[in-house]
JSON list of C-alpha atoms in Angstrom, two decimals:
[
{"chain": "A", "resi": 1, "resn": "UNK", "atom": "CA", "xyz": [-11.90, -19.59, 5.21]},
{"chain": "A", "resi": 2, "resn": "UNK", "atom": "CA", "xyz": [-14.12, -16.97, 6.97]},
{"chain": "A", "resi": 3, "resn": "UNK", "atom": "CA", "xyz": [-12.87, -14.10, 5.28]},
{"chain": "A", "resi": 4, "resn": "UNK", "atom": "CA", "xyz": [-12.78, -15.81, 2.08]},
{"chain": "A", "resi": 5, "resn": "UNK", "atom": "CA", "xyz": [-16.28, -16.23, 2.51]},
{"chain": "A", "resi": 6, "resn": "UNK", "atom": "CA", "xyz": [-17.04, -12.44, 3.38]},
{"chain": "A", "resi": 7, "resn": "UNK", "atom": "CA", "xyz": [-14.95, -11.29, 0.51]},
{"chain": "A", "resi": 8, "resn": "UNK", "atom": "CA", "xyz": [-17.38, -13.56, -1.75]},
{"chain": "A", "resi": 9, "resn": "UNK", "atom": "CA", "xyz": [-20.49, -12.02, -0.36]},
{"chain": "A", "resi": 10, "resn": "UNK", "atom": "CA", "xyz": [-18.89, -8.24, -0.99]},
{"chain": "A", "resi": 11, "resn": "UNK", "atom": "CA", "xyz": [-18.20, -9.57, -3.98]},
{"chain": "A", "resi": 12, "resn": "UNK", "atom": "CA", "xyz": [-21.37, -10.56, -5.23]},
{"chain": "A", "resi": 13, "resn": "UNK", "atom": "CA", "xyz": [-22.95, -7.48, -3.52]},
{"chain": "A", "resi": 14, "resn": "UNK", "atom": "CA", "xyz": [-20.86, -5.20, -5.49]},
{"chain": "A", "resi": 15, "resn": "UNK", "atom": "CA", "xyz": [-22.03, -6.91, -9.15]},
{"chain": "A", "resi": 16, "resn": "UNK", "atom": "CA", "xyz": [-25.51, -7.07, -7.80]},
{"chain": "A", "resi": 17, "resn": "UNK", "atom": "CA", "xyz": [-25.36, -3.23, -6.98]},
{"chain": "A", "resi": 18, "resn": "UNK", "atom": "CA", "xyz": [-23.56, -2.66, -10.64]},
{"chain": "A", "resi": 19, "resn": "UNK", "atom": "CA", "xyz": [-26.02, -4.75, -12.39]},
{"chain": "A", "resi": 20, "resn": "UNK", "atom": "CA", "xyz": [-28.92, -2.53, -11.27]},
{"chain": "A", "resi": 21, "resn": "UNK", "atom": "CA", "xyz": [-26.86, 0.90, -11.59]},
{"chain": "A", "resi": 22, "resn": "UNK", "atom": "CA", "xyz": [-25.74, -0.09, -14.89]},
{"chain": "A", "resi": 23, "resn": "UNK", "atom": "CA", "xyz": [-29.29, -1.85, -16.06]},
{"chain": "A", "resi": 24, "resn": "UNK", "atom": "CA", "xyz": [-31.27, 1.30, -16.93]},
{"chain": "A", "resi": 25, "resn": "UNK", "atom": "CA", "xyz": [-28.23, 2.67, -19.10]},
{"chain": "A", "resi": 26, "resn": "UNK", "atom": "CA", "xyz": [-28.33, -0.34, -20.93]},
{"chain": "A", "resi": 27, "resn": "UNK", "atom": "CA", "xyz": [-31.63, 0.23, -22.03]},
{"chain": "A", "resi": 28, "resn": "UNK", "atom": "CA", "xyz": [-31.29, 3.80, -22.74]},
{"chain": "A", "resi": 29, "resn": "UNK", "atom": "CA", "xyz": [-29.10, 3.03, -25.03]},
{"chain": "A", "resi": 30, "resn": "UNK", "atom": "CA", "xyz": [-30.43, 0.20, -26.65]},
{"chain": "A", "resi": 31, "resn": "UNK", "atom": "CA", "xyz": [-33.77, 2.41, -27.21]},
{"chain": "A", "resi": 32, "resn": "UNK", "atom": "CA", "xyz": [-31.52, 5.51, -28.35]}
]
């Protein structure tokens, strides 16, 4: 249970972190 819970955290950290690295290419290329 515990480290199911910790994997779910590093989980969500990692798509948080690739949501905001991947954010301003987004828009870069919706502008280009």
């Amino acid at each position: 249970m515990f480290i199911g819970i910790i994997q779910e955290i590093r989980a969500k950290n990692t798509l948080d972190k690739l949501s905001v690295l991947n954010a301003p290419k987004a828009l870069v290329v919706r502008e280009g």
